[in-house]
CSV table of C-alpha atoms and ligand atoms in Angstrom, one decimal:
chain,number,residue,atom,x,y,z
A,947,UNK,CA,-10.0,-24.5,-11.0
A,948,UNK,CA,-8.7,-27.6,-12.7
A,949,UNK,CA,-6.6,-25.3,-14.9
A,950,UNK,CA,-3.6,-25.2,-12.6
A,951,UNK,CA,-1.1,-27.9,-13.4
A,952,UNK,CA,1.5,-26.6,-11.0
A,953,UNK,CA,-0.1,-27.1,-7.6
A,954,UNK,CA,-0.3,-30.6,-6.3
A,955,UNK,CA,-0.8,-30.0,-2.6
A,956,UNK,CA,-0.9,-27.3,0.0
A,957,UNK,CA,-1.4,-27.6,3.7
A,958,UNK,CA,-1.4,-25.3,6.6
A,959,UNK,CA,1.5,-25.9,9.0
A,960,UNK,CA,1.1,-23.3,11.8
A,961,UNK,CA,1.1,-19.7,12.8
A,962,UNK,CA,3.8,-17.9,14.7
A,963,UNK,CA,5.1,-14.6,16.0
A,964,UNK,CA,8.5,-15.5,17.5
A,965,UNK,CA,11.3,-17.4,16.0
A,966,UNK,CA,11.0,-20.2,18.7
A,967,UNK,CA,7.5,-20.9,17.2
A,968,UNK,CA,8.5,-21.0,13.5
A,969,UNK,CA,8.0,-24.4,12.0
A,970,UNK,CA,10.9,-26.9,12.0
A,971,UNK,CA,10.2,-28.1,8.5
A,972,UNK,CA,13.4,-28.1,6.5
A,973,UNK,CA,12.3,-26.8,3.1
A,974,UNK,CA,13.2,-23.7,1.1
A,975,UNK,CA,11.0,-20.9,2.1
A,976,UNK,CA,9.1,-18.1,0.2
A,977,UNK,CA,7.4,-15.3,2.0
A,978,UNK,CA,4.5,-13.3,0.6
A,979,UNK,CA,4.0,-9.7,1.5
A,980,UNK,CA,1.6,-6.9,0.5
A,981,UNK,CA,-0.7,-4.2,1.8
A,982,UNK,CA,-4.1,-5.2,2.9
A,983,UNK,CA,-6.5,-5.6,0.0
A,984,UNK,CA,-3.7,-5.9,-2.5
A,985,UNK,CA,-5.0,-9.4,-3.4
A,986,UNK,CA,-2.7,-11.5,-1.4
A,987,UNK,CA,-5.2,-14.1,-0.3
A,988,UNK,CA,-6.6,-14.4,-3.8
A,989,UNK,CA,-3.1,-14.9,-5.2
A,990,UNK,CA,-2.1,-17.6,-2.7
A,991,UNK,CA,-5.4,-19.4,-3.2
A,992,UNK,CA,-5.0,-19.3,-7.0
A,993,UNK,CA,-1.4,-20.2,-6.9
A,994,UNK,CA,-1.9,-23.3,-4.9
A,995,UNK,CA,-5.3,-24.1,-6.4
A,996,UNK,CA,-7.1,-24.1,-3.1
A,997,UNK,CA,-10.1,-21.8,-2.9
A,998,UNK,CA,-9.9,-21.1,0.8
A,999,UNK,CA,-6.5,-21.9,2.0
A,1000,UNK,CA,-5.4,-18.4,2.6
A,1001,UNK,CA,-8.6,-17.9,4.6
A,1002,UNK,CA,-6.6,-19.5,7.4
A,1003,UNK,CA,-4.6,-16.3,7.4
A,1004,UNK,CA,-7.7,-14.2,7.6
A,1005,UNK,CA,-9.4,-15.9,10.6
A,1006,UNK,CA,-9.6,-13.8,13.7
A,1007,UNK,CA,-6.5,-14.0,15.7
A,1008,UNK,CA,-4.3,-14.9,12.8
A,1009,UNK,CA,-4.3,-11.7,10.7
A,1010,UNK,CA,-1.4,-10.4,12.7
A,1011,UNK,CA,0.7,-13.6,12.6
A,1012,UNK,CA,3.1,-15.3,10.3
A,1013,UNK,CA,1.1,-18.1,8.7
A,1014,UNK,CA,3.1,-21.1,7.3
A,1015,UNK,CA,2.0,-23.5,4.6
A,1016,UNK,CA,3.7,-26.4,2.9
A,1017,UNK,CA,3.3,-26.4,-0.8
A,1018,UNK,CA,3.8,-29.4,-3.1
A,1019,UNK,CA,5.8,-30.9,-0.2
A,1020,UNK,CA,8.7,-28.9,-1.8
A,1021,UNK,CA,8.7,-25.4,-0.2
A,1022,UNK,CA,7.2,-23.5,2.7
A,1023,UNK,CA,5.1,-20.4,1.9
A,1024,UNK,CA,5.0,-17.9,4.7
A,1025,UNK,CA,2.0,-15.5,4.4
A,1026,UNK,CA,3.1,-12.3,6.1
A,1027,UNK,CA,0.4,-10.2,7.7
A,1028,UNK,CA,-1.1,-7.5,5.4
A,1029,UNK,CA,0.1,-4.0,6.1
A,1030,UNK,CA,-1.9,-0.9,6.1
A,1031,UNK,CA,-5.2,-1.0,8.0
A,1032,UNK,CA,-5.6,2.6,8.9
A,1033,UNK,CA,-7.3,1.7,12.1
A,1034,UNK,CA,-4.3,-0.2,13.5
A,1035,UNK,CA,-2.6,1.9,16.2
A,1036,UNK,CA,1.1,2.9,15.8
A,1037,UNK,CA,2.1,0.6,18.6
A,1038,UNK,CA,0.7,-2.4,16.7
A,1039,UNK,CA,2.4,-1.2,13.5
A,1040,UNK,CA,5.7,-1.0,15.3
A,1041,UNK,CA,5.3,-4.6,16.7
A,1042,UNK,CA,4.3,-5.7,13.2
A,1043,UNK,CA,7.5,-4.2,11.7
A,1044,UNK,CA,9.6,-5.8,14.4
A,1045,UNK,CA,8.0,-9.2,13.8
A,1046,UNK,CA,8.6,-8.9,10.0
A,1047,UNK,CA,12.2,-7.7,10.4
A,1048,UNK,CA,13.0,-10.5,12.9
A,1049,UNK,CA,11.6,-13.0,10.6
A,1050,UNK,CA,13.4,-11.7,7.5
A,1051,UNK,CA,16.7,-11.5,9.4
A,1052,UNK,CA,16.6,-14.8,11.3
A,1053,UNK,CA,14.8,-17.3,9.1
A,1054,UNK,CA,17.6,-19.4,7.6
A,1055,UNK,CA,15.5,-21.2,5.1
A,1056,UNK,CA,14.0,-18.0,3.7
A,1057,UNK,CA,15.4,-17.2,0.3
A,1058,UNK,CA,12.7,-15.2,-1.5
A,1059,UNK,CA,10.2,-12.5,-0.6
A,1060,UNK,CA,7.3,-12.1,-3.0
A,1061,UNK,CA,6.1,-8.5,-2.8
A,1062,UNK,CA,2.6,-7.7,-4.2
A,1063,UNK,CA,1.7,-4.2,-5.4
A,1064,UNK,CA,-1.7,-3.2,-6.9
A,1065,UNK,CA,-1.0,-2.1,-10.4
A,1066,UNK,CA,-3.2,0.9,-10.0
A,1067,UNK,CA,-1.4,2.2,-6.9
A,1068,UNK,CA,1.9,4.0,-6.4
A,1069,UNK,CA,4.1,2.0,-4.0
A,1070,UNK,CA,4.9,3.9,-0.8
A,1071,UNK,CA,7.4,3.9,2.0
A,1072,UNK,CA,6.3,0.5,3.3
A,1073,UNK,CA,7.2,-1.2,0.0
A,1074,UNK,CA,10.5,0.6,-0.3
A,1075,UNK,CA,11.4,-0.3,3.3
A,1076,UNK,CA,10.6,-3.9,2.7
A,1077,UNK,CA,12.7,-4.0,-0.4
A,1078,UNK,CA,15.6,-2.5,1.6
A,1079,UNK,CA,15.3,-5.2,4.2
A,1080,UNK,CA,15.1,-7.9,1.5
A,1081,UNK,CA,18.4,-6.6,0.0
A,1082,UNK,CA,20.0,-6.0,3.4
A,1083,UNK,CA,19.4,-9.6,4.4
A,1084,UNK,CA,20.5,-11.1,1.1
A,1085,UNK,CA,17.1,-12.3,0.0
A,1086,UNK,CA,15.7,-12.4,-3.5
A,1087,UNK,CA,12.8,-10.2,-4.4
A,1088,UNK,CA,9.9,-11.5,-6.5
A,1089,UNK,CA,7.8,-8.4,-7.3
A,1090,UNK,CA,4.3,-9.0,-8.6
A,1091,UNK,CA,1.7,-6.4,-9.8
A,1092,UNK,CA,-1.8,-7.6,-9.0
A,1093,UNK,CA,-5.2,-6.9,-10.5
A,1094,UNK,CA,-4.0,-6.2,-14.0
A,1095,UNK,CA,-7.4,-7.2,-15.3
A,1096,UNK,CA,-8.6,-3.9,-13.9
A,1097,UNK,CA,-6.6,-2.0,-16.6
A,1098,UNK,CA,-7.2,-2.1,-20.4
A,1099,UNK,CA,-4.4,-3.7,-22.3
A,1100,UNK,CA,-3.1,-0.4,-23.5
A,1101,UNK,CA,-2.8,1.0,-20.0
A,1102,UNK,CA,-1.0,-2.0,-18.5
A,1103,UNK,CA,2.5,-1.4,-19.8
A,1104,UNK,CA,2.8,2.2,-18.6
A,1105,UNK,CA,1.3,1.3,-15.2
A,1106,UNK,CA,3.7,-1.6,-14.7
A,1107,UNK,CA,6.6,0.6,-15.8
A,1108,UNK,CA,5.5,3.2,-13.2
A,1109,UNK,CA,5.3,0.7,-10.4
A,1110,UNK,CA,8.6,-0.9,-11.3
A,1111,UNK,CA,10.2,2.6,-11.6
A,1112,UNK,CA,9.1,3.6,-8.1
A,1113,UNK,CA,10.5,0.3,-6.7
A,1114,UNK,CA,13.8,0.8,-8.5
A,1115,UNK,CA,13.2,-2.2,-10.8
A,1116,UNK,CA,13.1,-2.8,-14.5
A,1117,UNK,CA,9.6,-3.6,-15.8
A,1118,UNK,CA,10.7,-7.0,-16.9
A,1119,UNK,CA,11.5,-8.0,-13.3
A,1120,UNK,CA,7.9,-7.6,-12.3
A,1121,UNK,CA,5.3,-10.4,-12.8
A,1122,UNK,CA,1.9,-9.1,-14.0
A,1123,UNK,CA,-0.8,-11.0,-12.3
A,1124,UNK,CA,-4.6,-11.4,-12.2
A,1125,UNK,CA,-6.4,-13.7,-9.8
A,1126,UNK,CA,-9.5,-13.2,-11.9
A,1127,UNK,CA,-8.1,-14.3,-15.3
A,1128,UNK,CA,-5.2,-16.4,-14.1
A,1129,UNK,CA,-2.8,-14.4,-16.1
A,1130,UNK,CA,0.7,-14.7,-14.7
A,1131,UNK,CA,0.2,-18.1,-13.1
A,1132,UNK,CA,2.8,-19.9,-15.3
A,1133,UNK,CA,5.4,-17.2,-15.1
A,1134,UNK,CA,4.9,-16.9,-11.3
A,1135,UNK,CA,5.3,-20.6,-10.9
A,1136,UNK,CA,8.4,-20.6,-13.1
A,1137,UNK,CA,10.0,-17.9,-11.0
A,1138,UNK,CA,9.1,-19.6,-7.7
A,1139,UNK,CA,10.4,-22.8,-9.0
A,1140,UNK,CA,13.7,-21.2,-9.9
A,1141,UNK,CA,14.0,-19.2,-6.7
A,1142,UNK,CA,13.2,-22.0,-4.4
A,1143,UNK,CA,15.3,-24.5,-6.3
A,1144,UNK,CA,12.4,-26.8,-7.0
A,1145,UNK,CA,12.0,-28.2,-10.4
A,1146,UNK,CA,8.4,-28.9,-11.1
A,1147,UNK,CA,8.1,-26.3,-13.9
A,1148,UNK,CA,10.5,-26.3,-16.7
A,1149,UNK,CA,11.4,-23.5,-19.1
B,1271,GDP,P1,-5.8,-9.3,0.7
B,1271,GDP,O1,-6.3,-8.4,1.7
B,1271,GDP,O2,-4.5,-8.8,0.2
B,1271,GDP,O3,-5.7,-10.8,1.1
B,1271,GDP,O4,-6.8,-9.2,-0.6
B,1271,GDP,P2,-7.9,-10.2,-1.1
B,1271,GDP,O5,-7.3,-11.4,-1.8
B,1271,GDP,O6,-8.8,-10.5,0.0
B,1271,GDP,O7,-8.5,-9.3,-2.2
B,1271,GDP,C1,-9.1,-8.0,-1.9
B,1271,GDP,C2,-10.1,-7.7,-3.0
B,1271,GDP,O8,-9.6,-7.6,-4.3
B,1271,GDP,C3,-11.2,-8.7,-3.1
B,1271,GDP,O9,-12.4,-8.1,-3.3
B,1271,GDP,C4,-10.8,-9.6,-4.3
B,1271,GDP,O10,-11.9,-10.2,-4.9
B,1271,GDP,C5,-10.2,-8.5,-5.1
B,1271,GDP,N1,-9.1,-9.1,-6.0
B,1271,GDP,C6,-8.0,-9.8,-5.6
B,1271,GDP,N2,-7.2,-10.1,-6.6
B,1271,GDP,C7,-7.8,-9.5,-7.7
B,1271,GDP,C8,-7.5,-9.5,-9.1
B,1271,GDP,O11,-6.4,-10.0,-9.6
B,1271,GDP,N3,-8.3,-8.8,-10.0
B,1271,GDP,C9,-9.4,-8.2,-9.5
B,1271,GDP,N4,-10.2,-7.6,-10.4
B,1271,GDP,N5,-9.8,-8.2,-8.2
B,1271,GDP,C10,-9.0,-8.9,-7.3
């Protein structure tokens, strides 16, 4: 994976549930959210050019936590726990929602929430709730449609337009992404760079 000129370093900082345990690092922060299986770990790994970094978030005991990483020594990436395991009881889902909302509403350094949606799926209530929080707390939304390699080129545009429409966005706002082909890597980095105020990638 030497084809990623954007990622210089990525290190795991810590995991947390409550604000008192969030890291003290004073960097702009970007949170990454998505349903389980949307391709979140694959995206994070590809983005930072580390094959197993996001595995940290998938180790037992950490799947329900906020997992913080320092990227390029320029911004903090917070991997939010994946939503949507059918087997998770409602009580756990409620705690999960509280943890996310507390994080979104109290984390001063947080500026952007990247929301991943599978290009083949229609976003649901969870995605629209998250977008409502993002807007309520004055954060920027960075929407990404994942797994676009699964669709033939002629089907991509309408599928992206559909996802964008359900999310109340224009198709242009959504970054098409494939962890398999690497498509979207540069535009994603460009957006991250702009939104976190770091300047490693230039237009
Ligand atoms: P997470 O649960 O959101 O962290 O999802 P993972 O990153 O573990 O991915 C779930 C499954 O989707 C795995 O089998 C991945 O190999 C696959 N996957 C992830 N991203 C892509 C992608 O961009 N294209 C394709 N074809 N498969 C992907």
